[in-house]
GROMACS .gro file of C-alpha atoms in nm:
model
  322
    1MET     CA    1   7.721   9.876   8.773
    2ARG     CA    2   7.688  10.060   8.442
    3ALA     CA    3   8.022  10.132   8.276
    4LEU     CA    4   8.148  10.295   7.958
    5LEU     CA    5   8.447  10.139   7.783
    6VAL     CA    6   8.635  10.381   7.557
    7VAL     CA    7   8.846  10.185   7.307
    8ASN     CA    8   9.120  10.336   7.093
    9PRO     CA    9   9.144  10.099   6.793
   10ALA     CA   10   9.486  10.242   6.705
   11ALA     CA   11   9.637  10.142   7.042
   12THR     CA   12   9.981  10.011   6.957
   13THR     CA   13  10.007   9.706   7.183
   14THR     CA   14   9.662   9.547   7.160
   15SER     CA   15   9.517   9.349   6.872
   16ALA     CA   16   9.149   9.328   6.775
   17ARG     CA   17   9.137   8.977   6.921
   18THR     CA   18   9.287   9.093   7.251
   19ARG     CA   19   9.039   9.378   7.272
   20ASP     CA   20   8.751   9.134   7.215
   21VAL     CA   21   8.874   8.916   7.501
   22LEU     CA   22   8.901   9.218   7.732
   23ILE     CA   23   8.555   9.341   7.638
   24HIS     CA   24   8.398   9.002   7.714
   25ALA     CA   25   8.580   8.984   8.048
   26LEU     CA   26   8.457   9.328   8.153
   27ALA     CA   27   8.105   9.273   8.020
   28SER     CA   28   8.072   8.959   8.231
   29GLU     CA   29   8.099   9.169   8.548
   30MET     CA   30   7.906   9.487   8.461
   31LYS     CA   31   7.656   9.646   8.227
   32LEU     CA   32   7.902   9.765   7.965
   33GLU     CA   33   7.866  10.009   7.679
   34VAL     CA   34   8.158   9.991   7.435
   35VAL     CA   35   8.247  10.284   7.210
   36THR     CA   36   8.541  10.285   6.968
   37THR     CA   37   8.700  10.624   6.911
   38GLU     CA   38   8.676  10.759   6.558
   39TYR     CA   39   8.858  11.092   6.568
   40ARG     CA   40   9.101  11.297   6.774
   41GLY     CA   41   8.912  11.429   7.074
   42HIS     CA   42   8.643  11.159   7.060
   43ALA     CA   43   8.757  11.008   7.392
   44ARG     CA   44   8.726  11.353   7.552
   45ASP     CA   45   8.370  11.385   7.418
   46LEU     CA   46   8.282  11.042   7.559
   47GLY     CA   47   8.429  11.133   7.897
   48ARG     CA   48   8.221  11.451   7.896
   49ARG     CA   49   7.906  11.250   7.820
   50ALA     CA   50   7.983  11.014   8.107
   51ALA     CA   51   8.039  11.304   8.346
   52ASP     CA   52   7.704  11.455   8.253
   53SER     CA   53   7.510  11.127   8.275
   54ASP     CA   54   7.302  11.019   8.572
   55ASP     CA   55   7.386  10.649   8.573
   56ILE     CA   56   7.742  10.583   8.443
   57GLU     CA   57   7.950  10.487   8.747
   58LEU     CA   58   8.274  10.386   8.577
   59VAL     CA   59   8.468  10.483   8.264
   60VAL     CA   60   8.731  10.238   8.140
   61ALA     CA   61   8.994  10.375   7.901
   62LEU     CA   62   9.156  10.113   7.676
   63GLY     CA   63   9.448  10.280   7.501
   64GLY     CA   64   9.765  10.476   7.562
   65ASP     CA   65   9.835  10.787   7.767
   66GLY     CA   66   9.679  11.009   7.501
   67THR     CA   67   9.347  10.826   7.526
   68VAL     CA   68   9.357  10.848   7.906
   69ASN     CA   69   9.429  11.221   7.889
   70GLU     CA   70   9.131  11.282   7.663
   71VAL     CA   71   8.897  11.080   7.887
   72VAL     CA   72   9.018  11.267   8.196
   73ASN     CA   73   8.965  11.605   8.031
   74GLY     CA   74   8.614  11.500   7.938
   75LEU     CA   75   8.533  11.378   8.286
   76LEU     CA   76   8.664  11.699   8.444
   77HIS     CA   77   8.516  11.943   8.191
   78LYS     CA   78   8.321  12.111   8.473
   79GLY     CA   79   8.601  12.075   8.725
   80PRO     CA   80   8.699  11.807   8.976
   81ASP     CA   81   8.431  11.645   9.191
   82PRO     CA   82   8.560  11.302   9.302
   83ASP     CA   83   8.247  11.214   9.500
   84ARG     CA   84   8.011  11.276   9.210
   85LEU     CA   85   8.202  11.192   8.893
   86PRO     CA   86   8.234  10.839   8.753
   87ARG     CA   87   8.546  10.654   8.857
   88LEU     CA   88   8.822  10.589   8.605
   89ALA     CA   89   8.992  10.259   8.522
   90VAL     CA   90   9.279  10.228   8.275
   91VAL     CA   91   9.368   9.928   8.058
   92PRO     CA   92   9.713  10.002   7.909
   93GLY     CA   93   9.726   9.972   7.531
   94GLY     CA   94   9.992  10.224   7.428
   95SER     CA   95  10.366  10.207   7.388
   96THR     CA   96  10.461  10.352   7.730
   97ASN     CA   97  10.147  10.369   7.951
   98VAL     CA   98  10.303  10.593   8.215
   99PHE     CA   99   9.981  10.674   8.402
  100ALA     CA  100   9.867  10.312   8.432
  101ARG     CA  101  10.210  10.193   8.542
  102ALA     CA  102  10.247  10.477   8.792
  103LEU     CA  103   9.921  10.358   8.947
  104GLY     CA  104  10.081  10.017   8.993
  105LEU     CA  105   9.888   9.836   8.719
  106PRO     CA  106  10.059   9.565   8.509
  107ASN     CA  107  10.185   9.687   8.172
  108ASP     CA  108   9.987   9.413   7.997
  109ALA     CA  109   9.629   9.469   7.891
  110VAL     CA  110   9.503   9.124   7.992
  111GLU     CA  111   9.676   9.126   8.331
  112ALA     CA  112   9.564   9.485   8.395
  113THR     CA  113   9.203   9.390   8.318
  114GLY     CA  114   9.226   9.111   8.573
  115ALA     CA  115   9.370   9.353   8.829
  116ILE     CA  116   9.087   9.602   8.763
  117LEU     CA  117   8.820   9.334   8.804
  118ASP     CA  118   8.980   9.223   9.132
  119ALA     CA  119   8.993   9.586   9.249
  120LEU     CA  120   8.625   9.635   9.166
  121ALA     CA  121   8.532   9.320   9.354
  122GLN     CA  122   8.728   9.445   9.656
  123ARG     CA  123   8.605   9.804   9.613
  124SER     CA  124   8.968   9.916   9.592
  125GLU     CA  125   9.019  10.270   9.466
  126ARG     CA  126   9.216  10.586   9.536
  127THR     CA  127   9.179  10.957   9.472
  128VAL     CA  128   9.462  11.113   9.271
  129GLY     CA  129   9.580  11.467   9.215
  130LEU     CA  130   9.617  11.607   8.864
  131GLY     CA  131   9.786  11.898   8.693
  132LEU     CA  132   9.608  12.180   8.513
  133ALA     CA  133   9.781  12.404   8.258
  134GLY     CA  134   9.648  12.698   8.061
  135GLY     CA  135   9.718  13.040   7.917
  136THR     CA  136   9.865  13.311   8.136
  137PRO     CA  137   9.659  13.629   8.181
  138GLY     CA  138   9.818  13.935   8.022
  139THR     CA  139  10.022  13.735   7.768
  140ASP     CA  140   9.975  13.637   7.405
  141ASP     CA  141   9.865  13.292   7.525
  142GLU     CA  142   9.598  13.406   7.772
  143SER     CA  143   9.317  13.273   7.549
  144VAL     CA  144   9.459  12.917   7.545
  145PRO     CA  145   9.204  12.700   7.729
  146SER     CA  146   9.309  12.510   8.040
  147ARG     CA  147   9.376  12.139   8.006
  148TRP     CA  148   9.433  11.861   8.260
  149PHE     CA  149   9.732  11.629   8.257
  150THR     CA  150   9.777  11.305   8.447
  151PHE     CA  151  10.152  11.252   8.477
  152CYS     CA  152  10.366  11.520   8.311
  153ALA     CA  153  10.400  11.833   8.102
  154GLY     CA  154  10.706  11.978   7.935
  155PHE     CA  155  10.807  12.321   7.807
  156GLY     CA  156  11.117  12.347   7.589
  157PHE     CA  157  11.355  12.067   7.497
  158ASP     CA  158  11.154  11.757   7.591
  159ALA     CA  159  10.841  11.896   7.423
  160GLY     CA  160  11.048  11.942   7.107
  161VAL     CA  161  11.135  11.572   7.121
  162VAL     CA  162  10.766  11.482   7.156
  163GLY     CA  163  10.685  11.698   6.854
  164ARG     CA  164  10.951  11.523   6.647
  165VAL     CA  165  10.817  11.181   6.746
  166GLU     CA  166  10.464  11.282   6.643
  167GLN     CA  167  10.593  11.396   6.305
  168GLN     CA  168  10.761  11.059   6.253
  169ARG     CA  169  10.444  10.872   6.353
  170GLU     CA  170  10.242  11.077   6.104
  171ARG     CA  171  10.486  10.951   5.840
  172GLY     CA  172  10.408  10.592   5.933
  173LYS     CA  173  10.684  10.519   6.186
  174ARG     CA  174  10.594  10.298   6.481
  175SER     CA  175  10.614  10.450   6.828
  176THR     CA  176  10.913  10.271   6.978
  177HIS     CA  177  11.168  10.361   7.241
  178ALA     CA  178  11.437  10.361   6.971
  179LEU     CA  179  11.238  10.625   6.784
  180TYR     CA  180  11.234  10.845   7.095
  181VAL     CA  181  11.608  10.807   7.147
  182ARG     CA  182  11.680  10.908   6.786
  183GLN     CA  183  11.461  11.216   6.819
  184VAL     CA  184  11.636  11.316   7.144
  185VAL     CA  185  11.965  11.318   6.957
  186ARG     CA  186  11.823  11.519   6.669
  187GLN     CA  187  11.659  11.769   6.902
  188PHE     CA  188  11.988  11.816   7.085
  189LEU     CA  189  12.183  11.875   6.764
  190GLN     CA  190  11.932  12.135   6.643
  191GLU     CA  191  11.840  12.299   6.976
  192PRO     CA  192  11.924  12.672   6.935
  193HIS     CA  193  11.897  12.760   7.307
  194ARG     CA  194  12.075  12.472   7.473
  195ARG     CA  195  12.348  12.687   7.631
  196HIS     CA  196  12.136  12.991   7.715
  197GLY     CA  197  11.796  12.905   7.854
  198MET     CA  198  11.491  13.112   7.763
  199ILE     CA  199  11.253  12.997   8.039
  200THR     CA  200  11.178  13.161   8.375
  201LEU     CA  201  10.973  12.995   8.649
  202ASP     CA  202  10.771  13.236   8.864
  203ARG     CA  203  10.585  13.136   9.181
  204PRO     CA  204  10.417  13.345   9.450
  205GLY     CA  205  10.643  13.467   9.729
  206GLU     CA  206  10.965  13.319   9.587
  207ASP     CA  207  11.252  13.440   9.371
  208PRO     CA  208  11.219  13.341   9.004
  209VAL     CA  209  11.420  13.051   8.864
  210LYS     CA  210  11.577  13.185   8.545
  211ASP     CA  211  11.752  13.071   8.228
  212LEU     CA  212  11.601  12.722   8.204
  213VAL     CA  213  11.657  12.532   7.880
  214LEU     CA  214  11.438  12.244   7.985
  215SER     CA  215  11.144  12.232   8.226
  216ILE     CA  216  10.967  11.906   8.309
  217VAL     CA  217  10.656  11.926   8.525
  218CYS     CA  218  10.574  11.599   8.704
  219ASN     CA  219  10.249  11.495   8.867
  220THR     CA  220  10.383  11.153   8.964
  221SER     CA  221  10.692  10.939   8.962
  222PRO     CA  222  10.836  10.783   8.750
  223TRP     CA  223  10.835  11.056   8.487
  224SER     CA  224  10.854  10.802   8.202
  225TYR     CA  225  10.996  10.464   8.101
  226LEU     CA  226  11.264  10.348   7.861
  227GLY     CA  227  11.149   9.995   7.795
  228ASN     CA  228  11.103   9.848   8.141
  229ARG     CA  229  11.340  10.098   8.302
  230PRO     CA  230  11.163  10.371   8.502
  231LEU     CA  231  11.305  10.723   8.468
  232TYR     CA  232  11.278  10.945   8.776
  233ALA     CA  233  11.302  11.311   8.677
  234SER     CA  234  11.139  11.419   9.006
  235PRO     CA  235  11.149  11.124   9.247
  236ARG     CA  236  10.936  11.297   9.514
  237ALA     CA  237  10.647  11.368   9.275
  238SER     CA  238  10.329  11.191   9.379
  239PHE     CA  239   9.959  11.165   9.303
  240ASP     CA  240   9.909  11.272   9.665
  241THR     CA  241  10.091  11.607   9.637
  242ALA     CA  242  10.083  11.901   9.394
  243LEU     CA  243  10.339  11.937   9.111
  244ASP     CA  244  10.717  11.893   9.094
  245VAL     CA  245  10.949  12.061   8.844
  246LEU     CA  246  11.289  11.961   8.709
  247GLY     CA  247  11.465  12.246   8.529
  248LEU     CA  248  11.805  12.245   8.358
  249THR     CA  249  11.996  12.562   8.274
  250ASN     CA  250  12.257  12.409   8.046
  251LEU     CA  251  12.245  12.142   7.776
  252SER     CA  252  12.603  12.149   7.656
  253THR     CA  253  12.744  11.817   7.537
  254SER     CA  254  12.903  11.746   7.875
  255ALA     CA  255  12.590  11.850   8.065
  256VAL     CA  256  12.367  11.631   7.849
  257ALA     CA  257  12.599  11.334   7.901
  258ARG     CA  258  12.594  11.390   8.278
  259TYR     CA  259  12.220  11.442   8.318
  260ALA     CA  260  12.127  11.168   8.072
  261THR     CA  261  12.338  10.925   8.272
  262GLN     CA  262  12.178  11.043   8.596
  263LEU     CA  263  11.833  10.999   8.446
  264LEU     CA  264  11.908  10.649   8.316
  265THR     CA  265  12.043  10.547   8.657
  266SER     CA  266  11.784  10.739   8.860
  267THR     CA  267  11.601  10.573   9.148
  268PRO     CA  268  11.294  10.650   9.361
  269ASP     CA  269  11.536  10.825   9.598
  270ARG     CA  270  11.761  11.018   9.358
  271GLY     CA  271  11.706  11.195   9.028
  272PRO     CA  272  11.912  11.436   8.815
  273HIS     CA  273  12.110  11.681   9.029
  274GLY     CA  274  12.399  11.925   9.003
  275ARG     CA  275  12.495  12.285   8.944
  276HIS     CA  276  12.271  12.327   8.639
  277ALA     CA  277  11.971  12.139   8.782
  278ALA     CA  278  11.682  12.293   8.975
  279SER     CA  279  11.438  12.060   9.153
  280LEU     CA  280  11.119  12.201   9.303
  281HIS     CA  281  10.866  11.998   9.502
  282ASP     CA  282  10.492  12.021   9.570
  283LEU     CA  283  10.411  12.344   9.381
  284THR     CA  284  10.046  12.443   9.373
  285ASP     CA  285  10.067  12.750   9.148
  286PHE     CA  286  10.344  12.868   8.916
  287THR     CA  287  10.407  13.004   8.567
  288LEU     CA  288  10.669  12.926   8.305
  289HIS     CA  289  10.757  13.220   8.077
  290SER     CA  290  10.982  13.213   7.773
  291LYS     CA  291  11.160  13.490   7.586
  292ALA     CA  292  11.076  13.310   7.259
  293PRO     CA  293  10.800  13.066   7.156
  294LEU     CA  294  10.891  12.713   7.263
  295PRO     CA  295  10.725  12.373   7.214
  296PHE     CA  296  10.485  12.252   7.482
  297GLN     CA  297  10.357  11.902   7.558
  298MET     CA  298  10.120  11.739   7.806
  299ASP     CA  299  10.106  11.364   7.873
  300GLY     CA  300  10.315  11.305   7.562
  301ASP     CA  301  10.085  11.508   7.333
  302HIS     CA  302  10.254  11.796   7.147
  303LEU     CA  303  10.037  12.110   7.173
  304GLY     CA  304  10.232  12.353   6.957
  305VAL     CA  305  10.440  12.646   7.081
  306ARG     CA  306  10.380  12.878   7.376
  307THR     CA  307  10.549  13.179   7.534
  308SER     CA  308  10.384  13.133   7.874
  309VAL     CA  309  10.199  12.856   8.061
  310THR     CA  310  10.035  12.878   8.403
  311PHE     CA  311  10.018  12.557   8.610
  312THR     CA  312   9.799  12.450   8.901
  313GLY     CA  313   9.845  12.135   9.104
  314VAL     CA  314   9.504  12.004   9.216
  315ARG     CA  315   9.497  11.747   9.494
  316ARG     CA  316   9.209  11.496   9.508
  317ALA     CA  317   9.087  11.555   9.157
  318LEU     CA  318   8.963  11.212   9.042
  319ARG     CA  319   8.890  10.864   9.174
  320VAL     CA  320   9.062  10.572   9.000
  321ILE     CA  321   9.029  10.196   9.033
  322VAL     CA  322   9.353  10.030   9.147
   0.00000   0.00000   0.00000
């Protein structure tokens, strides 16, 4: 088997020595080409090259969720084709590693590498669905190119938190769960629309869902992790279905306390719920519109502000080693 290993040298939870050990372990079982990313978007370019090659059968992403997202967008640059495209394997190296953990892989790079090698030996793989988001025709954002996401997207409050975290990381702060919690508090204190939502969800053949302050789009469950604690925003979300949405219409102090508690105590059977919560399951096509530009994120990567985003849930988009 010929494989391409895409290594993010800035991955927060792997050292150079650990990466060397993982590379030797993988190279002992396959013909391995190793490329270290050198710029933002490099992993996407490598995924594109693998998709267009005639002999690469497997792409291994060693890094966090951002690295995985780039590789996936490169692999699917011509659209999904699970039977033709190289398979994907993920070695978690970031601070949260939602996609890898949602697949059931250990949250340790060495253990995950062992699990991947075992899966390859047993020819164990699955085909997963993905989300696609892009500009909405007839709006100011219609020229925004479509982009794939593996586990979540967010429009509004949570995307603002992601943007704040990225600003702190650019200033040299480490990506920790404490950093995220601090930015949640700051976003809440400075959120101008927390009592009167600006977002409307439109879907074919259904009444619109209006006045959302927060809209989280999930492709799988859990939505994220706080340390080792999984957070289930949309417990029914799955790689085997289309997309789920959790929307909140009120972020007053009491509402935030209630829904934050529900999220922290959420389970695979029960997520946030109540009068100000809207939960939608298995949506194939829908659009989120806002009366004012709001922050937007995909797979934990802040993408600036948008006034409208159109989503598509694509079943059976990519084969992964598990």
